Backbone as JSON Lines, residues from 0, in Angstrom:
{"i":0,"aa":"M","n":[68.81,-11.54,84.48],"ca":[67.72,-10.9,85.15],"c":[67.51,-9.47,84.66]}
{"i":1,"aa":"N","n":[68.43,-8.94,83.97],"ca":[68.28,-7.61,83.4],"c":[67.61,-7.65,82.03]}
{"i":2,"aa":"E","n":[66.96,-8.69,81.76],"ca":[66.32,-8.85,80.46],"c":[65.14,-7.89,80.36]}
{"i":3,"aa":"Q","n":[65.08,-7.16,79.25],"ca":[64.04,-6.15,79.06],"c":[62.81,-6.82,78.44]}
{"i":4,"aa":"V","n":[61.63,-6.5,78.96],"ca":[60.38,-7.06,78.46],"c":[59.83,-6.1,77.41]}
{"i":5,"aa":"H","n":[59.56,-6.63,76.23],"ca":[58.99,-5.81,75.16],"c":[57.48,-6.05,75.09]}
{"i":6,"aa":"L","n":[56.77,-5.0,75.14],"ca":[55.32,-5.08,75.0],"c":[54.94,-4.87,73.55]}
{"i":7,"aa":"A","n":[53.75,-5.23,73.21],"ca":[53.3,-5.06,71.83],"c":[53.3,-3.6,71.44]}
{"i":8,"aa":"Y","n":[53.11,-2.72,72.41],"ca":[53.07,-1.29,72.12],"c":[54.45,-0.72,71.8]}
{"i":9,"aa":"D","n":[55.49,-1.46,72.14],"ca":[56.85,-0.98,71.9],"c":[57.24,-1.04,70.42]}
{"i":10,"aa":"F","n":[56.56,-1.8,69.62],"ca":[56.87,-1.89,68.2],"c":[56.07,-0.84,67.45]}
{"i":11,"aa":"P","n":[56.68,-0.09,66.55],"ca":[55.99,1.03,65.9],"c":[54.74,0.62,65.13]}
{"i":12,"aa":"L","n":[54.81,-0.48,64.41],"ca":[53.64,-0.9,63.62],"c":[52.48,-1.31,64.53]}
{"i":13,"aa":"L","n":[52.82,-2.03,65.6],"ca":[51.76,-2.43,66.54],"c":[51.22,-1.22,67.3]}
{"i":14,"aa":"S","n":[52.04,-0.23,67.52],"ca":[51.59,0.99,68.16],"c":[50.53,1.69,67.31]}
{"i":15,"aa":"V","n":[50.78,1.76,66.03],"ca":[49.81,2.36,65.11],"c":[48.53,1.52,65.09]}
{"i":16,"aa":"F","n":[48.66,0.2,65.07],"ca":[47.5,-0.68,65.06],"c":[46.63,-0.46,66.3]}
{"i":17,"aa":"W","n":[47.25,-0.45,67.49],"ca":[46.48,-0.27,68.72],"c":[45.83,1.11,68.79]}
{"i":18,"aa":"T","n":[46.54,2.12,68.31],"ca":[45.97,3.46,68.3],"c":[44.75,3.52,67.38]}
{"i":19,"aa":"M","n":[44.87,2.91,66.21],"ca":[43.73,2.89,65.28],"c":[42.57,2.08,65.84]}
{"i":20,"aa":"L","n":[42.86,0.97,66.49],"ca":[41.8,0.15,67.07],"c":[41.03,0.92,68.13]}
{"i":21,"aa":"V","n":[41.75,1.59,69.02],"ca":[41.08,2.38,70.07],"c":[40.28,3.51,69.45]}
{"i":22,"aa":"F","n":[40.84,4.17,68.45],"ca":[40.15,5.26,67.77],"c":[38.84,4.78,67.14]}
{"i":23,"aa":"F","n":[38.86,3.68,66.42],"ca":[37.66,3.17,65.76],"c":[36.65,2.61,66.76]}
{"i":24,"aa":"L","n":[37.13,2.07,67.88],"ca":[36.19,1.63,68.92],"c":[35.45,2.82,69.53]}
{"i":25,"aa":"W","n":[36.13,3.95,69.71],"ca":[35.46,5.14,70.22],"c":[34.45,5.66,69.21]}
{"i":26,"aa":"I","n":[34.78,5.62,67.94],"ca":[33.81,6.05,66.9],"c":[32.59,5.14,66.92]}
{"i":27,"aa":"A","n":[32.83,3.82,67.01],"ca":[31.7,2.87,67.07],"c":[30.86,3.11,68.31]}
{"i":28,"aa":"W","n":[31.51,3.46,69.42],"ca":[30.79,3.72,70.65],"c":[29.87,4.93,70.49]}
{"i":29,"aa":"F","n":[30.37,6.0,69.9],"ca":[29.54,7.2,69.72],"c":[28.42,6.95,68.73]}
{"i":30,"aa":"I","n":[28.66,6.17,67.7],"ca":[27.59,5.82,66.76],"c":[26.48,5.07,67.5]}
{"i":31,"aa":"L","n":[26.87,4.09,68.33],"ca":[25.89,3.33,69.1],"c":[25.14,4.24,70.07]}
{"i":32,"aa":"L","n":[25.84,5.15,70.71],"ca":[25.21,6.07,71.65],"c":[24.18,6.96,70.94]}
{"i":33,"aa":"F","n":[24.52,7.5,69.79],"ca":[23.58,8.36,69.06],"c":[22.4,7.56,68.5]}
{"i":34,"aa":"R","n":[22.63,6.32,68.09],"ca":[21.51,5.49,67.63],"c":[20.55,5.2,68.77]}
{"i":35,"aa":"I","n":[21.07,4.96,69.93],"ca":[20.2,4.69,71.08],"c":[19.42,5.94,71.45]}
{"i":36,"aa":"I","n":[20.07,7.1,71.45],"ca":[19.36,8.33,71.78],"c":[18.26,8.6,70.75]}
{"i":37,"aa":"S","n":[18.54,8.4,69.46],"ca":[17.5,8.6,68.45],"c":[16.39,7.57,68.59]}
{"i":38,"aa":"D","n":[16.72,6.34,69.0],"ca":[15.69,5.32,69.22],"c":[14.8,5.68,70.4]}
{"i":39,"aa":"I","n":[15.38,6.29,71.41],"ca":[14.57,6.71,72.57],"c":[13.53,7.74,72.13]}
{"i":40,"aa":"F","n":[13.94,8.7,71.3],"ca":[12.99,9.71,70.84],"c":[12.02,9.16,69.8]}
{"i":41,"aa":"R","n":[12.4,8.16,69.05],"ca":[11.57,7.59,68.0],"c":[10.43,6.74,68.55]}
{"i":42,"aa":"D","n":[10.66,6.12,69.71],"ca":[9.7,5.17,70.26],"c":[8.48,5.88,70.81]}
{"i":43,"aa":"D","n":[7.33,5.64,70.2],"ca":[6.08,6.26,70.63],"c":[5.44,5.54,71.81]}
{"i":44,"aa":"T","n":[5.9,4.35,72.12],"ca":[5.3,3.6,73.22],"c":[5.82,4.07,74.58]}
{"i":45,"aa":"L","n":[6.95,4.76,74.6],"ca":[7.5,5.26,75.86],"c":[6.82,6.57,76.25]}
{"i":46,"aa":"S","n":[6.56,6.71,77.54],"ca":[6.01,7.98,78.02],"c":[7.15,9.0,78.11]}
{"i":47,"aa":"G","n":[6.79,10.22,78.37],"ca":[7.78,11.27,78.5],"c":[8.74,11.02,79.66]}
{"i":48,"aa":"W","n":[8.21,10.5,80.76],"ca":[9.06,10.21,81.92],"c":[10.01,9.06,81.63]}
{"i":49,"aa":"A","n":[9.53,8.07,80.92],"ca":[10.39,6.93,80.58],"c":[11.52,7.38,79.64]}
{"i":50,"aa":"K","n":[11.18,8.24,78.68],"ca":[12.22,8.76,77.78],"c":[13.24,9.57,78.56]}
{"i":51,"aa":"T","n":[12.77,10.38,79.49],"ca":[13.68,11.17,80.32],"c":[14.58,10.26,81.16]}
{"i":52,"aa":"G","n":[14.0,9.23,81.74],"ca":[14.79,8.29,82.54],"c":[15.86,7.59,81.73]}
{"i":53,"aa":"W","n":[15.5,7.11,80.54],"ca":[16.49,6.45,79.69],"c":[17.57,7.43,79.26]}
{"i":54,"aa":"L","n":[17.19,8.65,78.92],"ca":[18.19,9.64,78.52],"c":[19.16,9.96,79.66]}
{"i":55,"aa":"V","n":[18.63,10.13,80.85],"ca":[19.5,10.41,82.0],"c":[20.44,9.24,82.24]}
{"i":56,"aa":"L","n":[19.91,8.02,82.19],"ca":[20.74,6.84,82.4],"c":[21.83,6.73,81.34]}
{"i":57,"aa":"V","n":[21.46,6.96,80.08],"ca":[22.42,6.81,78.99],"c":[23.46,7.93,79.0]}
{"i":58,"aa":"L","n":[23.07,9.13,79.4],"ca":[24.02,10.25,79.39],"c":[24.86,10.35,80.66]}
{"i":59,"aa":"V","n":[24.28,10.01,81.82],"ca":[25.02,10.12,83.07],"c":[25.95,8.92,83.28]}
{"i":60,"aa":"L","n":[25.44,7.74,83.02],"ca":[26.25,6.51,83.11],"c":[26.29,5.87,81.73]}
{"i":61,"aa":"P","n":[27.08,6.4,80.81],"ca":[26.97,5.99,79.41],"c":[27.21,4.51,79.16]}
{"i":62,"aa":"F","n":[28.26,3.92,79.73],"ca":[28.53,2.51,79.44],"c":[27.43,1.62,80.01]}
{"i":63,"aa":"L","n":[27.12,1.81,81.27],"ca":[26.07,1.0,81.9],"c":[24.72,1.26,81.24]}
{"i":64,"aa":"G","n":[24.39,2.53,80.99],"ca":[23.11,2.88,80.38],"c":[22.94,2.28,79.0]}
{"i":65,"aa":"V","n":[23.98,2.34,78.18],"ca":[23.9,1.78,76.82],"c":[23.75,0.27,76.88]}
{"i":66,"aa":"F","n":[24.53,-0.39,77.74],"ca":[24.43,-1.84,77.83],"c":[23.06,-2.29,78.34]}
{"i":67,"aa":"V","n":[22.53,-1.59,79.35],"ca":[21.2,-1.94,79.87],"c":[20.14,-1.7,78.8]}
{"i":68,"aa":"Y","n":[20.25,-0.59,78.07],"ca":[19.27,-0.28,77.02],"c":[19.3,-1.34,75.92]}
{"i":69,"aa":"V","n":[20.49,-1.72,75.49],"ca":[20.61,-2.72,74.42],"c":[20.07,-4.07,74.89]}
{"i":70,"aa":"I","n":[20.31,-4.42,76.15],"ca":[19.82,-5.7,76.66],"c":[18.3,-5.69,76.79]}
{"i":71,"aa":"T","n":[17.72,-4.6,77.32],"ca":[16.28,-4.59,77.58],"c":[15.45,-4.2,76.36]}
{"i":72,"aa":"R","n":[15.92,-3.26,75.55],"ca":[15.09,-2.76,74.45],"c":[15.73,-2.92,73.08]}
{"i":73,"aa":"G","n":[16.88,-3.55,73.02],"ca":[17.63,-3.66,71.77],"c":[16.96,-4.48,70.7]}
{"i":74,"aa":"R","n":[16.16,-5.45,71.08],"ca":[15.52,-6.33,70.11],"c":[14.57,-5.56,69.18]}
{"i":75,"aa":"N","n":[13.9,-4.57,69.71],"ca":[12.92,-3.83,68.92],"c":[13.5,-2.58,68.25]}
{"i":76,"aa":"M","n":[14.77,-2.27,68.48],"ca":[15.36,-1.1,67.84],"c":[15.3,-1.2,66.32]}
{"i":77,"aa":"G","n":[15.64,-2.35,65.79],"ca":[15.61,-2.56,64.34],"c":[14.19,-2.46,63.79]}
{"i":78,"aa":"R","n":[13.23,-3.0,64.54],"ca":[11.83,-2.94,64.09],"c":[11.33,-1.5,64.02]}
{"i":79,"aa":"R","n":[11.67,-0.72,65.04],"ca":[11.24,0.69,65.04],"c":[11.91,1.46,63.9]}
{"i":80,"aa":"E","n":[13.17,1.18,63.66],"ca":[13.87,1.86,62.58],"c":[13.3,1.48,61.22]}
{"i":81,"aa":"M","n":[12.97,0.2,61.04],"ca":[12.36,-0.24,59.78],"c":[10.97,0.35,59.59]}
{"i":82,"aa":"A","n":[10.2,0.45,60.67],"ca":[8.86,1.04,60.57],"c":[8.95,2.51,60.18]}
{"i":83,"aa":"Q","n":[9.91,3.23,60.74],"ca":[10.07,4.64,60.38],"c":[10.53,4.77,58.93]}
{"i":84,"aa":"A","n":[11.45,3.91,58.5],"ca":[11.91,3.95,57.11],"c":[10.78,3.61,56.15]}
{"i":85,"aa":"R","n":[9.94,2.65,56.53],"ca":[8.79,2.28,55.7],"c":[7.79,3.43,55.6]}
{"i":86,"aa":"A","n":[7.57,4.12,56.71],"ca":[6.65,5.27,56.71],"c":[7.19,6.39,55.83]}
{"i":87,"aa":"R","n":[8.51,6.64,55.91],"ca":[9.11,7.66,55.05],"c":[9.0,7.27,53.59]}
{"i":88,"aa":"Q","n":[9.23,5.99,53.27],"ca":[9.14,5.53,51.88],"c":[7.71,5.63,51.37]}
{"i":89,"aa":"D","n":[6.73,5.28,52.2],"ca":[5.32,5.39,51.79],"c":[4.95,6.84,51.54]}
{"i":90,"aa":"A","n":[5.41,7.75,52.39],"ca":[5.13,9.17,52.18],"c":[5.77,9.67,50.89]}
{"i":91,"aa":"L","n":[6.98,9.22,50.62],"ca":[7.66,9.61,49.38],"c":[6.92,9.04,48.17]}
{"i":92,"aa":"D","n":[6.5,7.78,48.25],"ca":[5.75,7.17,47.14],"c":[4.44,7.9,46.88]}
{"i":93,"aa":"D","n":[3.74,8.27,47.96],"ca":[2.49,9.02,47.8],"c":[2.74,10.37,47.15]}
{"i":94,"aa":"Y","n":[3.81,11.04,47.57],"ca":[4.14,12.34,46.99],"c":[4.48,12.2,45.5]}
{"i":95,"aa":"I","n":[5.26,11.19,45.16],"ca":[5.63,10.97,43.76],"c":[4.4,10.64,42.94]}
{"i":96,"aa":"R","n":[3.53,9.79,43.47],"ca":[2.31,9.42,42.76],"c":[1.43,10.64,42.53]}
{"i":97,"aa":"E","n":[1.29,11.47,43.56],"ca":[0.46,12.68,43.44],"c":[1.08,13.66,42.44]}
{"i":98,"aa":"T","n":[2.38,13.81,42.5],"ca":[3.06,14.73,41.59],"c":[3.0,14.23,40.15]}
{"i":99,"aa":"A","n":[3.12,12.93,39.97],"ca":[3.07,12.36,38.62],"c":[1.69,12.53,37.99]}
{"i":100,"aa":"M","n":[0.67,12.56,38.82],"ca":[-0.67,12.76,38.3],"c":[-0.95,14.22,37.99]}
{"i":101,"aa":"G","n":[0.01,15.07,38.27],"ca":[-0.15,16.49,37.94],"c":[-1.01,17.24,38.94]}
{"i":102,"aa":"G","n":[-1.37,16.61,40.02],"ca":[-2.15,17.29,41.04],"c":[-3.57,17.61,40.61]}
{"i":103,"aa":"H","n":[-4.11,16.89,39.64],"ca":[-5.47,17.19,39.19],"c":[-6.38,15.99,39.37]}
{"i":104,"aa":"G","n":[-6.42,15.51,40.59],"ca":[-7.38,14.49,40.96],"c":[-7.15,13.14,40.33]}
{"i":105,"aa":"G","n":[-5.99,12.84,39.88],"ca":[-5.7,11.53,39.33],"c":[-6.07,11.38,37.88]}
{"i":106,"aa":"R","n":[-6.59,12.42,37.26],"ca":[-6.96,12.33,35.85],"c":[-5.78,12.72,34.98]}
{"i":107,"aa":"T","n":[-5.53,11.92,33.97],"ca":[-4.49,12.25,33.02],"c":[-5.14,12.75,31.74]}
{"i":108,"aa":"S","n":[-4.32,13.22,30.84],"ca":[-4.87,13.71,29.57],"c":[-5.52,12.57,28.8]}
{"i":109,"aa":"V","n":[-5.01,11.36,28.94],"ca":[-5.62,10.21,28.27],"c":[-7.03,9.99,28.8]}
{"i":110,"aa":"D","n":[-7.21,10.1,30.11],"ca":[-8.55,9.96,30.7],"c":[-9.49,11.04,30.18]}
{"i":111,"aa":"E","n":[-8.99,12.27,30.09],"ca":[-9.81,13.37,29.58],"c":[-10.2,13.14,28.12]}
{"i":112,"aa":"L","n":[-9.26,12.68,27.31],"ca":[-9.58,12.43,25.9],"c":[-10.59,11.31,25.76]}
{"i":113,"aa":"A","n":[-10.49,10.27,26.55],"ca":[-11.47,9.18,26.5],"c":[-12.84,9.69,26.92]}
{"i":114,"aa":"R","n":[-12.86,10.54,27.91],"ca":[-14.13,11.1,28.36],"c":[-14.75,12.01,27.3]}
{"i":115,"aa":"L","n":[-13.91,12.81,26.65],"ca":[-14.39,13.66,25.56],"c":[-14.98,12.83,24.44]}
{"i":116,"aa":"S","n":[-14.28,11.76,24.09],"ca":[-14.75,10.88,23.02],"c":[-16.09,10.26,23.38]}
{"i":117,"aa":"E","n":[-16.25,9.88,24.63],"ca":[-17.51,9.3,25.08],"c":[-18.64,10.33,25.0]}
{"i":118,"aa":"I","n":[-18.38,11.56,25.39],"ca":[-19.4,12.62,25.34],"c":[-19.78,12.91,23.9]}
{"i":119,"aa":"R","n":[-18.78,12.92,23.0],"ca":[-19.07,13.17,21.58],"c":[-19.89,12.02,20.99]}
{"i":120,"aa":"S","n":[-19.57,10.78,21.38],"ca":[-20.32,9.64,20.83],"c":[-21.77,9.64,21.32]}
{"i":121,"aa":"R","n":[-22.05,10.21,22.48],"ca":[-23.43,10.33,22.97],"c":[-24.17,11.46,22.26]}
{"i":122,"aa":"G","n":[-23.4,12.33,21.59],"ca":[-24.02,13.44,20.89],"c":[-24.19,14.68,21.73]}
{"i":123,"aa":"D","n":[-23.54,14.73,22.9],"ca":[-23.67,15.9,23.77],"c":[-22.85,17.08,23.25]}
{"i":124,"aa":"I","n":[-21.79,16.84,22.49],"ca":[-20.99,17.91,21.92],"c":[-20.8,17.64,20.44]}
{"i":125,"aa":"T","n":[-20.56,18.71,19.7],"ca":[-20.35,18.58,18.26],"c":[-18.89,18.25,17.99]}
{"i":126,"aa":"D","n":[-18.61,17.93,16.72],"ca":[-17.24,17.64,16.34],"c":[-16.34,18.85,16.54]}
{"i":127,"aa":"E","n":[-16.86,20.05,16.29],"ca":[-16.06,21.27,16.47],"c":[-15.73,21.48,17.95]}
{"i":128,"aa":"E","n":[-16.72,21.28,18.81],"ca":[-16.47,21.41,20.24],"c":[-15.49,20.34,20.72]}
{"i":129,"aa":"F","n":[-15.61,19.14,20.18],"ca":[-14.68,18.07,20.52],"c":[-13.25,18.46,20.13]}
{"i":130,"aa":"R","n":[-13.11,19.04,18.92],"ca":[-11.79,19.42,18.43],"c":[-11.18,20.5,19.34]}
{"i":131,"aa":"R","n":[-11.99,21.51,19.71],"ca":[-11.49,22.58,20.59],"c":[-11.11,22.03,21.97]}
{"i":132,"aa":"A","n":[-11.95,21.19,22.51],"ca":[-11.66,20.6,23.83],"c":[-10.42,19.7,23.76]}
{"i":133,"aa":"K","n":[-10.28,18.97,22.66],"ca":[-9.11,18.11,22.48],"c":[-7.83,18.94,22.42]}
{"i":134,"aa":"E","n":[-7.9,20.09,21.75],"ca":[-6.73,20.97,21.69],"c":[-6.37,21.49,23.08]}
{"i":135,"aa":"L","n":[-7.4,21.82,23.87],"ca":[-7.14,22.27,25.24],"c":[-6.46,21.16,26.06]}
{"i":136,"aa":"V","n":[-6.95,19.95,25.93],"ca":[-6.38,18.84,26.68],"c":[-4.93,18.6,26.26]}
{"i":137,"aa":"L","n":[-4.68,18.59,24.97],"ca":[-3.33,18.32,24.48],"c":[-2.37,19.46,24.79]}
{"i":138,"aa":"S","n":[-2.87,20.68,24.91],"ca":[-1.99,21.8,25.23],"c":[-1.68,21.86,26.73]}
{"i":139,"aa":"G","n":[-2.45,21.15,27.53],"ca":[-2.2,21.13,28.97],"c":[-2.95,22.18,29.73]}
{"i":140,"aa":"S","n":[-3.71,23.03,29.07],"ca":[-4.43,24.09,29.8],"c":[-5.61,23.53,30.58]}
{"i":141,"aa":"W","n":[-6.06,22.32,30.29],"ca":[-7.15,21.72,31.06],"c":[-6.7,21.43,32.49]}
{"i":142,"aa":"A","n":[-5.4,21.13,32.68],"ca":[-4.9,20.84,34.03],"c":[-4.93,22.1,34.88]}
{"i":143,"aa":"S","n":[-4.6,23.25,34.29],"ca":[-4.64,24.49,35.08],"c":[-6.07,24.87,35.41]}
{"i":144,"aa":"E","n":[-7.0,24.58,34.49],"ca":[-8.42,24.84,34.79],"c":[-8.88,23.95,35.93]}
{"i":145,"aa":"R","n":[-8.42,22.68,35.93],"ca":[-8.81,21.75,36.99],"c":[-8.24,22.2,38.34]}
{"i":146,"aa":"A","n":[-7.01,22.7,38.3],"ca":[-6.38,23.14,39.55],"c":[-7.11,24.35,40.11]}
{"i":147,"aa":"G","n":[-7.67,25.17,39.24],"ca":[-8.41,26.35,39.68],"c":[-9.79,26.04,40.19]}
{"i":148,"aa":"G","n":[-10.21,24.79,40.06],"ca":[-11.51,24.39,40.58],"c":[-12.62,24.45,39.56]}
{"i":149,"aa":"S","n":[-12.33,24.83,38.34],"ca":[-13.38,24.84,37.34],"c":[-13.57,23.43,36.81]}
{"i":150,"aa":"P","n":[-14.69,23.17,36.15],"ca":[-14.96,21.82,35.69],"c":[-13.97,21.38,34.63]}
{"i":151,"aa":"S","n":[-13.93,20.07,34.41],"ca":[-13.01,19.53,33.41],"c":[-13.41,20.0,32.02]}
{"i":152,"aa":"T","n":[-12.51,19.84,31.07],"ca":[-12.75,20.29,29.7],"c":[-13.98,19.61,29.1]}
{"i":153,"aa":"A","n":[-14.08,18.32,29.32],"ca":[-15.22,17.6,28.76],"c":[-16.53,18.1,29.38]}
{"i":154,"aa":"E","n":[-16.51,18.29,30.7],"ca":[-17.73,18.79,31.35],"c":[-18.03,20.21,30.88]}
{"i":155,"aa":"G","n":[-16.99,21.04,30.73],"ca":[-17.2,22.41,30.3],"c":[-17.74,22.49,28.89]}
{"i":156,"aa":"A","n":[-17.24,21.64,27.98],"ca":[-17.73,21.64,26.62],"c":[-19.19,21.19,26.57]}
{"i":157,"aa":"A","n":[-19.51,20.17,27.37],"ca":[-20.9,19.7,27.39],"c":[-21.81,20.77,28.02]}
{"i":158,"aa":"R","n":[-21.33,21.46,29.03],"ca":[-22.13,22.5,29.67],"c":[-22.35,23.65,28.7]}
{"i":159,"aa":"D","n":[-21.32,24.02,27.93],"ca":[-21.48,25.09,26.94],"c":[-22.59,24.74,25.96]}
{"i":160,"aa":"R","n":[-22.67,23.5,25.59],"ca":[-23.63,23.06,24.58],"c":[-25.03,22.99,25.12]}
{"i":161,"aa":"S","n":[-25.17,22.37,26.3],"ca":[-26.51,22.1,26.8],"c":[-26.96,23.03,27.92]}
{"i":162,"aa":"G","n":[-25.98,23.69,28.6],"ca":[-26.35,24.59,29.68],"c":[-26.38,23.88,31.02]}
{"i":163,"aa":"T","n":[-26.27,22.56,31.06],"ca":[-26.24,21.81,32.31],"c":[-25.06,20.87,32.29]}
{"i":164,"aa":"A","n":[-24.64,20.47,33.45],"ca":[-23.5,19.54,33.55],"c":[-23.97,18.14,33.2]}
{"i":165,"aa":"T","n":[-23.03,17.34,32.67],"ca":[-23.36,15.95,32.34],"c":[-22.99,15.03,33.44]}
């Protein structure tokens, strides 16, 4: 009857295992809590009072509040997160596209050269004017003129020649 009962915690290796398990469960709990709080603020369908109510419930009664939130609104948490990620990716893509175009209305130097060639073939500019405008386009100074609001190189060369825009 004096037999000693050994618990799993009495063994050193199992003690380390249980300590690590509890530690990682607490980390997982805080990650879930912060994801829920960010989801509350992310959701545009909730009114200010509803957001306040959910925050109070989640912060005052954390276990009950988190479980109720996951049960009632958990299905759409992933959808809201994906929609926000998609919006961020679209904004980044738009920024990259705008930056790649050099910020000059979507026209590239190839477009400008094609336009110059078309104006020269119509006879609106001479070969010398075409050569000068082509040098401007290839040197990149046409982009700075476009950013300043002045007409494109092709339009400017044609205007110099005829006095009116084409």
